Coordinates of C-alpha atoms in Angstrom, one line a residue:
X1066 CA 11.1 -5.5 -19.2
X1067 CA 8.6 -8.1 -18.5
X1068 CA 6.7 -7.4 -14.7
X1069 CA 5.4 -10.1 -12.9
X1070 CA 3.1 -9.2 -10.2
X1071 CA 1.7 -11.3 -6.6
X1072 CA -1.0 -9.9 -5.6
X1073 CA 0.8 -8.5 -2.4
X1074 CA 2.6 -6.2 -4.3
X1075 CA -1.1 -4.5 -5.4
X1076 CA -3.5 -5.3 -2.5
X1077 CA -4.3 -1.7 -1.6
X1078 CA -4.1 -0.2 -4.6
X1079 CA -5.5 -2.3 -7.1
X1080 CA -5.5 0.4 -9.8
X1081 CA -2.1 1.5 -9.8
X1082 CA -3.3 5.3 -8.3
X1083 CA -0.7 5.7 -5.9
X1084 CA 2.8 6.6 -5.3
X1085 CA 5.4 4.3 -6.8
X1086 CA 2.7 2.3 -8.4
X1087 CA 1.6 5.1 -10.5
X1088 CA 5.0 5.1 -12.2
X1089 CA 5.0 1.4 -12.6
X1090 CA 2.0 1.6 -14.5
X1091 CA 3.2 5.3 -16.7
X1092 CA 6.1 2.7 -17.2
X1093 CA 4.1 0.5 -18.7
X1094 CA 3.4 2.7 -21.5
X1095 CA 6.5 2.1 -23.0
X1096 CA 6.8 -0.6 -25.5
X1097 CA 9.9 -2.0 -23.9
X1098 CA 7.4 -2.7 -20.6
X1099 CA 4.4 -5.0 -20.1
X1100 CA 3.1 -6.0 -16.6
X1101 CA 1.6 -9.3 -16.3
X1102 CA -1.4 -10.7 -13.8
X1103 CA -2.3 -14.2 -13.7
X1104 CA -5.9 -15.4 -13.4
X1105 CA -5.2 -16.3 -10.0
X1106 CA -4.0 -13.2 -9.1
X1107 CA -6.7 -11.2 -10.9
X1108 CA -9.4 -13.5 -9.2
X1109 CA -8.1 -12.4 -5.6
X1110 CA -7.8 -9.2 -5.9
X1111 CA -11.1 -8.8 -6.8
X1112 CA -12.6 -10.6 -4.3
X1113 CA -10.6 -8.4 -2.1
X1114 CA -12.1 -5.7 -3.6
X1115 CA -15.7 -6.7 -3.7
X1116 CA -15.2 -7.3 0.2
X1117 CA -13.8 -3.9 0.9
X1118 CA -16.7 -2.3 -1.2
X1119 CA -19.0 -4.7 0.5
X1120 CA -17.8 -3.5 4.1
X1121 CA -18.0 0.4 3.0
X1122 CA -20.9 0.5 1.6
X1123 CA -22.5 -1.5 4.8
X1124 CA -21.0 1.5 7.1
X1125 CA -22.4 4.0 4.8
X1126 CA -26.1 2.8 4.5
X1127 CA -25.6 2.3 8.9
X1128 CA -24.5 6.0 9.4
X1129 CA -27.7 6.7 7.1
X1130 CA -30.0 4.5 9.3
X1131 CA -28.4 6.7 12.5
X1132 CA -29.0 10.0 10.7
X1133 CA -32.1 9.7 9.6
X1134 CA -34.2 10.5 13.0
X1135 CA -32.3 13.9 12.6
X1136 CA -33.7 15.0 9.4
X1137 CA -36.1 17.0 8.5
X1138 CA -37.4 14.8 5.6
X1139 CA -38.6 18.1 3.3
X1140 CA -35.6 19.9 3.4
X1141 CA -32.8 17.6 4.0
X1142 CA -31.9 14.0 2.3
X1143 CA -29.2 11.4 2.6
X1144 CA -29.6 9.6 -0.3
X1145 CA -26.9 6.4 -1.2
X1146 CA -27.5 6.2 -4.6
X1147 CA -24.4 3.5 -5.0
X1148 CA -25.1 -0.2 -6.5
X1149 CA -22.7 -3.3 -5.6
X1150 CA -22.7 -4.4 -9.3
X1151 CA -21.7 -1.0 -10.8
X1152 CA -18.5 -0.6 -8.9
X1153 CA -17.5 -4.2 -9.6
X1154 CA -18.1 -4.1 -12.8
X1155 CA -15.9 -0.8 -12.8
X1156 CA -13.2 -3.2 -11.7
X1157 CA -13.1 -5.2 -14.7
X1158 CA -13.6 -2.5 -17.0
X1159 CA -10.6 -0.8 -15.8
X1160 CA -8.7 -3.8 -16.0
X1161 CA -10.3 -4.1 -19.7
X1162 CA -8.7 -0.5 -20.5
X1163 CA -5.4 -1.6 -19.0
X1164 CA -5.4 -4.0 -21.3
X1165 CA -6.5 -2.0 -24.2
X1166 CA -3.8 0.2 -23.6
X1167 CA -1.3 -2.5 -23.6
X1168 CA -0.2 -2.2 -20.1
X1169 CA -1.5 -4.9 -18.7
X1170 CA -2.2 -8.3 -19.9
X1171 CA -4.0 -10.9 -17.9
X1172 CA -2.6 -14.4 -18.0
X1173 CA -5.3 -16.6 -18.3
X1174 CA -5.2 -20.6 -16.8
X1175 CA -2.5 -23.1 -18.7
X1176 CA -3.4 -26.6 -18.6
X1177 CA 0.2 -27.4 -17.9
X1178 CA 0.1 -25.5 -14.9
X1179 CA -2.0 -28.0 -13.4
X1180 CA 0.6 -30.6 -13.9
X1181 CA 3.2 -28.7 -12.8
X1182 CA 1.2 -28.3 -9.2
X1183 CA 0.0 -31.9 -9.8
X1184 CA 3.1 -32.9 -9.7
X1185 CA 4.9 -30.7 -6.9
X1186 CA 1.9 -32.5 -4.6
X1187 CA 2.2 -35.6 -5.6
X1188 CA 6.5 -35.4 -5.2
X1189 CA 6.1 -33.5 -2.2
X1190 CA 8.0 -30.9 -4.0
X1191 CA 9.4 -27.8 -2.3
X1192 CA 9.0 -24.8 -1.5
X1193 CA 5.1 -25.1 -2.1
X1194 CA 4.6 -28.4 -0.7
X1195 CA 6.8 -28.2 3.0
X1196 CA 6.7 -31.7 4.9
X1197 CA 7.4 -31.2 8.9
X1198 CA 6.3 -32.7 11.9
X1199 CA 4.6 -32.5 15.6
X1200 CA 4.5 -34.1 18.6
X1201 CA 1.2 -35.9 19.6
X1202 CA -0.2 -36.2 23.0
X1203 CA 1.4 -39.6 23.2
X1204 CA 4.8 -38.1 22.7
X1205 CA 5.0 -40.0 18.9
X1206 CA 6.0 -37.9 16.0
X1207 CA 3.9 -37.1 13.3
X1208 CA 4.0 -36.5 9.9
X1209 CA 2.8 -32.7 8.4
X1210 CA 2.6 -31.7 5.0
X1211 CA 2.0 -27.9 4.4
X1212 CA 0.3 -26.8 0.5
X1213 CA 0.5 -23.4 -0.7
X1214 CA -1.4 -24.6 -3.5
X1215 CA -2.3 -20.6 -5.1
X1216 CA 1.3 -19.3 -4.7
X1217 CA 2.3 -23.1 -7.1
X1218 CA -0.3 -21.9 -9.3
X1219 CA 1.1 -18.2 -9.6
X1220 CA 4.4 -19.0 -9.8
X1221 CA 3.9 -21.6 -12.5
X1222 CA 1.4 -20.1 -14.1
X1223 CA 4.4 -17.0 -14.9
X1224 CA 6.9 -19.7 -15.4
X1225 CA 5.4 -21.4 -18.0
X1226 CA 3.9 -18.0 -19.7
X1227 CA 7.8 -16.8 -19.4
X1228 CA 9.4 -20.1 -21.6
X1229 CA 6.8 -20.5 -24.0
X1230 CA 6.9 -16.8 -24.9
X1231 CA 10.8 -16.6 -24.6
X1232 CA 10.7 -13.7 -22.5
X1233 CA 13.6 -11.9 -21.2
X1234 CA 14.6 -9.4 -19.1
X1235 CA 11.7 -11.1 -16.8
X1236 CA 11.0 -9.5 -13.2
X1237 CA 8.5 -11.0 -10.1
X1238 CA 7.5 -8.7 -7.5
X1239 CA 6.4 -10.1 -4.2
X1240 CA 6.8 -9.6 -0.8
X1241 CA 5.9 -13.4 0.0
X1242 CA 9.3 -14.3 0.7
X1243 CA 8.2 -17.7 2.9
X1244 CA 7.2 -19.2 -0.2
X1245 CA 8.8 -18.2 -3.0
X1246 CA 12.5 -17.1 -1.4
X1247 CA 15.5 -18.7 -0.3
X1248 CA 16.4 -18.9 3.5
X1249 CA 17.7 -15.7 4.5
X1250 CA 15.2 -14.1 1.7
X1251 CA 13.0 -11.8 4.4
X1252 CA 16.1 -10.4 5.6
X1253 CA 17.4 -9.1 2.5
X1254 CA 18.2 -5.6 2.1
X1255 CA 15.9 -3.1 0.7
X1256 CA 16.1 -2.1 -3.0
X1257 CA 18.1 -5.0 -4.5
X1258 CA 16.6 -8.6 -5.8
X1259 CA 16.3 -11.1 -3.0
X1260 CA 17.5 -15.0 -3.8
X1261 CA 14.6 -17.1 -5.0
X1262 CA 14.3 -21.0 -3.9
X1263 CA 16.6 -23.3 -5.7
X1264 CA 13.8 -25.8 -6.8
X1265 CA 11.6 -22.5 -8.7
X1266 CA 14.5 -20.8 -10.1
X1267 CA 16.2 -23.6 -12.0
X1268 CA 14.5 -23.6 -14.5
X1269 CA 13.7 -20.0 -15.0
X1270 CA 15.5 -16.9 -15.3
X1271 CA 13.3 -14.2 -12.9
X1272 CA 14.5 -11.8 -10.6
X1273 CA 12.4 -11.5 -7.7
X1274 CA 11.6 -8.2 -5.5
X1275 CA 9.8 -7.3 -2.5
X1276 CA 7.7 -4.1 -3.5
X1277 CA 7.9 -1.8 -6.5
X1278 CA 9.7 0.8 -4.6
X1279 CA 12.6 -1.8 -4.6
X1280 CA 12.1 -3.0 -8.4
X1281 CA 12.2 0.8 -9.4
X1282 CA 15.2 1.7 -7.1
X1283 CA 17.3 -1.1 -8.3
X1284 CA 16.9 -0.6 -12.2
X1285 CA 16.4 3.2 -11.7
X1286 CA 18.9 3.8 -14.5
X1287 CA 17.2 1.3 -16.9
X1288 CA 14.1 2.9 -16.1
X1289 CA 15.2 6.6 -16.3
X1290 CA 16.1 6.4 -19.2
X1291 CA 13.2 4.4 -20.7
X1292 CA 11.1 7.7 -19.1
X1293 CA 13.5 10.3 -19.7
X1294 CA 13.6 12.7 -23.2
X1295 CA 15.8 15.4 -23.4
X1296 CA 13.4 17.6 -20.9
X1297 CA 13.3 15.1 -18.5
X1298 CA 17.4 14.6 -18.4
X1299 CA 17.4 18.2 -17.8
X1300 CA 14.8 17.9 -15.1
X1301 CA 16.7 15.4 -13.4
X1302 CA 20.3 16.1 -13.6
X1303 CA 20.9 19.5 -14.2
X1304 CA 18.2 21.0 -12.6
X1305 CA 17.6 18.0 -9.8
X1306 CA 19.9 19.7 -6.6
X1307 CA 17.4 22.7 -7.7
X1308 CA 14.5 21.0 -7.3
X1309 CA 15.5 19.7 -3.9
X1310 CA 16.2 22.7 -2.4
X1311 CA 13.1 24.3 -3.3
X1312 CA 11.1 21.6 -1.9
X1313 CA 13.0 21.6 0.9
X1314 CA 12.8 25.1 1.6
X1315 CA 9.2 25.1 1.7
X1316 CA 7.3 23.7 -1.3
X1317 CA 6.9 20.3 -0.3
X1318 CA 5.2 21.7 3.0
X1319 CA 3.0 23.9 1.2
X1320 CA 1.6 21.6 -1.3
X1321 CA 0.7 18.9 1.5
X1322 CA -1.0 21.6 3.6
X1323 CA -2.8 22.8 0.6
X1324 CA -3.7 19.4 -1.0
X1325 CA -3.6 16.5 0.9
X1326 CA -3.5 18.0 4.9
X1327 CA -7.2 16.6 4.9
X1328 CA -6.5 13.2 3.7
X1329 CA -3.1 12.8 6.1
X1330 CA -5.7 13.4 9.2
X1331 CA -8.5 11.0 8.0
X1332 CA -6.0 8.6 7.4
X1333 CA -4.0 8.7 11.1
X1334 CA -7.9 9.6 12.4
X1335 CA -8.6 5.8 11.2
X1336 CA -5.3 4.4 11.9
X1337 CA -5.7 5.3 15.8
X1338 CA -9.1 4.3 15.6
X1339 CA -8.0 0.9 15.2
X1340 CA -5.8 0.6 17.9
X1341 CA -6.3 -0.8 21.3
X1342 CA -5.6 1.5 24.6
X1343 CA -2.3 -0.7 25.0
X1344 CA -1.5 0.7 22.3
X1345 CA -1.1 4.3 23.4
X1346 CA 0.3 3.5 26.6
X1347 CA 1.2 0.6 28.6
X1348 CA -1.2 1.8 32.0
X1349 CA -4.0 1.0 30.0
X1350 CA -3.9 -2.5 30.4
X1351 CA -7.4 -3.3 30.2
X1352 CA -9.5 -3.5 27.2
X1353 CA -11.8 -0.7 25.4
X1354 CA -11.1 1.3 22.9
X1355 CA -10.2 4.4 21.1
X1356 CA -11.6 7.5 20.0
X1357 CA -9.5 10.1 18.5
X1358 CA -10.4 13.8 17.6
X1359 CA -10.4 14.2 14.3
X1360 CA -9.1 17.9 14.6
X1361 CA -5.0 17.1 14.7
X1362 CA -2.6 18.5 13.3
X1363 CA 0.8 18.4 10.8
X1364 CA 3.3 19.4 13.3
X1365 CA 6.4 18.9 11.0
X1366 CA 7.1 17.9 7.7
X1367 CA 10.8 16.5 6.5
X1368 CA 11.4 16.2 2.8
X1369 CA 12.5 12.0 2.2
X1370 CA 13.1 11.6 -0.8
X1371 CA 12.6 12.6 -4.7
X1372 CA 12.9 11.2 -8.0
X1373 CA 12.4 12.1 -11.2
X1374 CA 10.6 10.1 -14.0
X1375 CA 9.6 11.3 -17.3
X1376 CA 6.9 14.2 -16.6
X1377 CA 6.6 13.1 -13.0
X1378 CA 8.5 14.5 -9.8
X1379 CA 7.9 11.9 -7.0
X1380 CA 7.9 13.8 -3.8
X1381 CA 8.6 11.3 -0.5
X1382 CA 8.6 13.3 2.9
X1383 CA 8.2 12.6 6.3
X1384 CA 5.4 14.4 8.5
X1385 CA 4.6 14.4 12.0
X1386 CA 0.9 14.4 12.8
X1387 CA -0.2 15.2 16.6
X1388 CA -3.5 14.6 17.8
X1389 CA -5.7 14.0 20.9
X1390 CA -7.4 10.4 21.9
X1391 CA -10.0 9.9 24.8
X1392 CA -9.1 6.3 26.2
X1393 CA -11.9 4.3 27.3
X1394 CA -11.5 1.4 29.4
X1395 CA -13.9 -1.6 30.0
X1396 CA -16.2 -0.8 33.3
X1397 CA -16.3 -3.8 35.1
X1398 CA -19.0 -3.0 37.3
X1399 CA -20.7 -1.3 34.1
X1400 CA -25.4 -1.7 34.9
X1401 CA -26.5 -1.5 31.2
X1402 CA -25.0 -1.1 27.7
X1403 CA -24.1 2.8 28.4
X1404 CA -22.1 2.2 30.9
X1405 CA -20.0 -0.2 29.7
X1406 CA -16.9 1.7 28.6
X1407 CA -15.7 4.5 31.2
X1408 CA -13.8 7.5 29.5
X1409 CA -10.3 7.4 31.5
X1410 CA -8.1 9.6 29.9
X1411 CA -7.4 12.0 27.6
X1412 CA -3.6 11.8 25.5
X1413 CA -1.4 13.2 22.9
X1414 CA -0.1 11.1 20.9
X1415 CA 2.2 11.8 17.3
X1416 CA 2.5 9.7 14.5
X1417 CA 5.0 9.7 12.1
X1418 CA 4.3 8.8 8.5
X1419 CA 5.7 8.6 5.1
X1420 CA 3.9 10.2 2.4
X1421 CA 4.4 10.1 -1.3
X1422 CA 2.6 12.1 -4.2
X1423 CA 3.6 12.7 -7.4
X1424 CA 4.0 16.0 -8.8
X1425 CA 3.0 16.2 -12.9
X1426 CA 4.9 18.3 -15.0
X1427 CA 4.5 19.7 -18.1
X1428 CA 7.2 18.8 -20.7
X1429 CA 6.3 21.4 -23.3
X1430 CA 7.5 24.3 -20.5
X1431 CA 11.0 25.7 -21.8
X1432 CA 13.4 24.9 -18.9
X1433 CA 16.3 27.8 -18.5
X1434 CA 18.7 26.5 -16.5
X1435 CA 20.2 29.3 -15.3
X1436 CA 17.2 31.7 -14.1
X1437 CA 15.1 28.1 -12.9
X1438 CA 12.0 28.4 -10.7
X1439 CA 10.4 25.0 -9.5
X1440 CA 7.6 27.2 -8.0
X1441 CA 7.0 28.5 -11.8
X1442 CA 7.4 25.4 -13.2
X1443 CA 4.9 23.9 -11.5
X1444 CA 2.5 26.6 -11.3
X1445 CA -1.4 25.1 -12.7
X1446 CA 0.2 21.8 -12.1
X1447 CA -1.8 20.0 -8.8
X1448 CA -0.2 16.9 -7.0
X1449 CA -2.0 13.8 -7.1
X1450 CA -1.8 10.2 -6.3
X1451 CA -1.4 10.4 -2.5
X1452 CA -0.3 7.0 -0.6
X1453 CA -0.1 7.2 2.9
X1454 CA 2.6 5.0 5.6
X1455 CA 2.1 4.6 9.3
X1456 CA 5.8 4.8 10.7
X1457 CA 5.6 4.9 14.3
X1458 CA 3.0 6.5 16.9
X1459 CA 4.6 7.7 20.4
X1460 CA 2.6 8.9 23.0
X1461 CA 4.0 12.6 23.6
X1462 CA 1.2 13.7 26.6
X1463 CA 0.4 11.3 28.9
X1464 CA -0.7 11.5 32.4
X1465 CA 0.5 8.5 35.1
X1466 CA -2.5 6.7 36.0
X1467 CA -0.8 5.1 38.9
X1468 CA 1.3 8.4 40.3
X1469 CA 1.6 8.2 44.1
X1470 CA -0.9 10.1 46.0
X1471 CA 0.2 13.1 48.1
X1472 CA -1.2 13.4 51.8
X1473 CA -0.6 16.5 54.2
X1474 CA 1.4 15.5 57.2

């Protein structure tokens, strides 16, 4: 299996730490399995990463500026002993062990790429050159030519590594369906390959997919049983209604509340602290902002999904996380800086999110089928490799800030 990836498909996660990427890249171990990144892909995701690091590492020395008049300077010290340079140069090196590893292999720039995009600009070639047109303010019609000049170079840039190699068994994984798809692509169902555009795909035999979880879902058979020994066929067939139950009846609540019930807060902490007071509830119409307190909690937790692969259990489940915002709301008639927000309100809100971690096993344990204990099996074995999804937040406490006022007759 040859894996082709956009750099959609790894935005977040640019080290493959979490979730279904995690298995991609165990998959990758496999000699049957290589995952590809072209230059251009490489090149964006880490600019996105020196950004994000650039951004963090901003907040952090600002929240050591704030802190500092509240020091006592002989016994206490906030100290950010980080450098820019290290942690990028982290980035490649990981990369570099990837590579090492023979999981990853960077493609780099093909001169024939550039006539391949040459030439799709100069023909006007779809889909990464889309002519159209607009009205001007003298009601004439004119002429528009859209470039999508990076997704020609990815795309080309896999093409061509795909046909000179002779590569079968090829895959692409990216949600950009606007400029790699067929119409109708975006509206594809989940977990199967959606149609590519008939001017990329003639010449080239690649499937395409939105997201890993679909790539893995769709070939889960071929992938199982690249993963699975004898242990691991036990683990998953045998043994797999087992597992289920257990984790339904209470192991999959107890290993979120005991490993990752911290991170699930922080993570919806931030997610409301993004929003807009619109956002919570229609009354607050006007702008400001919101400030959540961080002390919620997990008010329900509904097992999703599992899977097994190789020495991994992937655990999916569904939780429920409650917790309180104070709405503040632009003060129009606000004298200096302090005033400027007014506290209005104080609401409930719950959001639901997906979570997925992934539960390491050890293949050396001796399974008995009969007398089976996933609560044993796992015992010394922590999860790991948490990714977190925003579902849906409802507000579940709110009070009417227009309610009719009642006078005494």
């Amino acid at each position: 299996m040859n894996i082709f990836l956009d750099t959609n498909s790894i935005y977040y996660d640019p080290f493959f730490k979490k979730g279904k990427n995690r298995i991609l890249l165990n998959l990758a171990k496999h000699d049957e399995v290589k995952i590809y990144i072209c230059k251009a892909v490489y090149t964006e995701l880490f600019r996105a990463h020196k950004v994000f690091i650039e951004q963090q590492l901003k907040a952090a020395n600002e929240s050591m500026i704030k802190l500092s008049p509240f020091l006592d300077k002989t016994a206490q010290r906030f100290v950010i002993d980080i450098k820019l340079d290290d942690i990028l140069n982290d980035f490649h090196e990981k990369f570099n062990r990837f590579h090492d590893e023979k999981q990853i292999e960077i493609i780099e720039y093909d001169g024939d790429v550039l006539e391949d995009v040459i030439e799709a600009d100069m023909y006007e070639k779809s889909p990464f050159i889309r002519q159209g047109s607009v009205t001007n303010n003298k009601g004439q019609k004119v002429k528009t030519v859209n470039k999508a000049v990076r997704d020609a170079i990815i795309w080309y840039s896999y093409q061509r590594f795909a046909e000179k190699n002779r590569l079968e068994d090829c895959y692409f994984i990216s949600n950009n369906t606007k400029e790699f798809g067929d119409i109708g692509s975006k509206n594809s169902p989940k977990e199967i390959p959606y149609p590519l555009h008939p001017e990329i795909i003639a010449n080239a035999k690649i499937t395409a997919y939105k997201n890993i979880h679909d790539f893995l879902a769709h070939n889960d058979d071929q992938i199982k049983r690249m993963f699975k020994e004898l242990h691991s066929k036990i683990l998953s067939s045998e043994l797999f209604d087992k597992v289920v139950e257990e984790l339904e009846d209470g192991i999959a609540e107890e290993l979120i509340n005991q490993y990752f019930a911290e991170e699930i807060l922080s993570e919806t902490y931030s997610f409301l602290s993004n929003m807009q007071p619109n956002g919570i509830h229609e009354d607050y119409f006007m702008q400001g902002y919101v400030d959540p307190i961080l002390y919620g909690n997990i008010s329900d937790i509904r097992l999703s999904e599992v899977d097994v692969y190789g020495d991994t259990i992937s655990v999916s489940v569904d939780v429920d996380v409650e917790m309180e915002v104070d709405i503040y709301i632009y003060n129009p008639v606000h004298d200096d800086l302090d005033e400027k927000f007014k506290s209005y309100a104080t609401d409930m809100v719950k959001v639901t999110e997906n979570i997925v971690f992934l539960l390491p096993v050890d293949i050396e344990k001796e399974l008995d089928v009969d007398n089976f204990s996933l609560r044993k099996y796992i015992e010394g074995n922590e999860p790991d490799y948490l990714s977190v999804e925003i579902i849906e937040c409802e507000n579940i406490d709110h009070t009417d800030m227009f309610r009719e006022k009642e006078y005494a007759e």
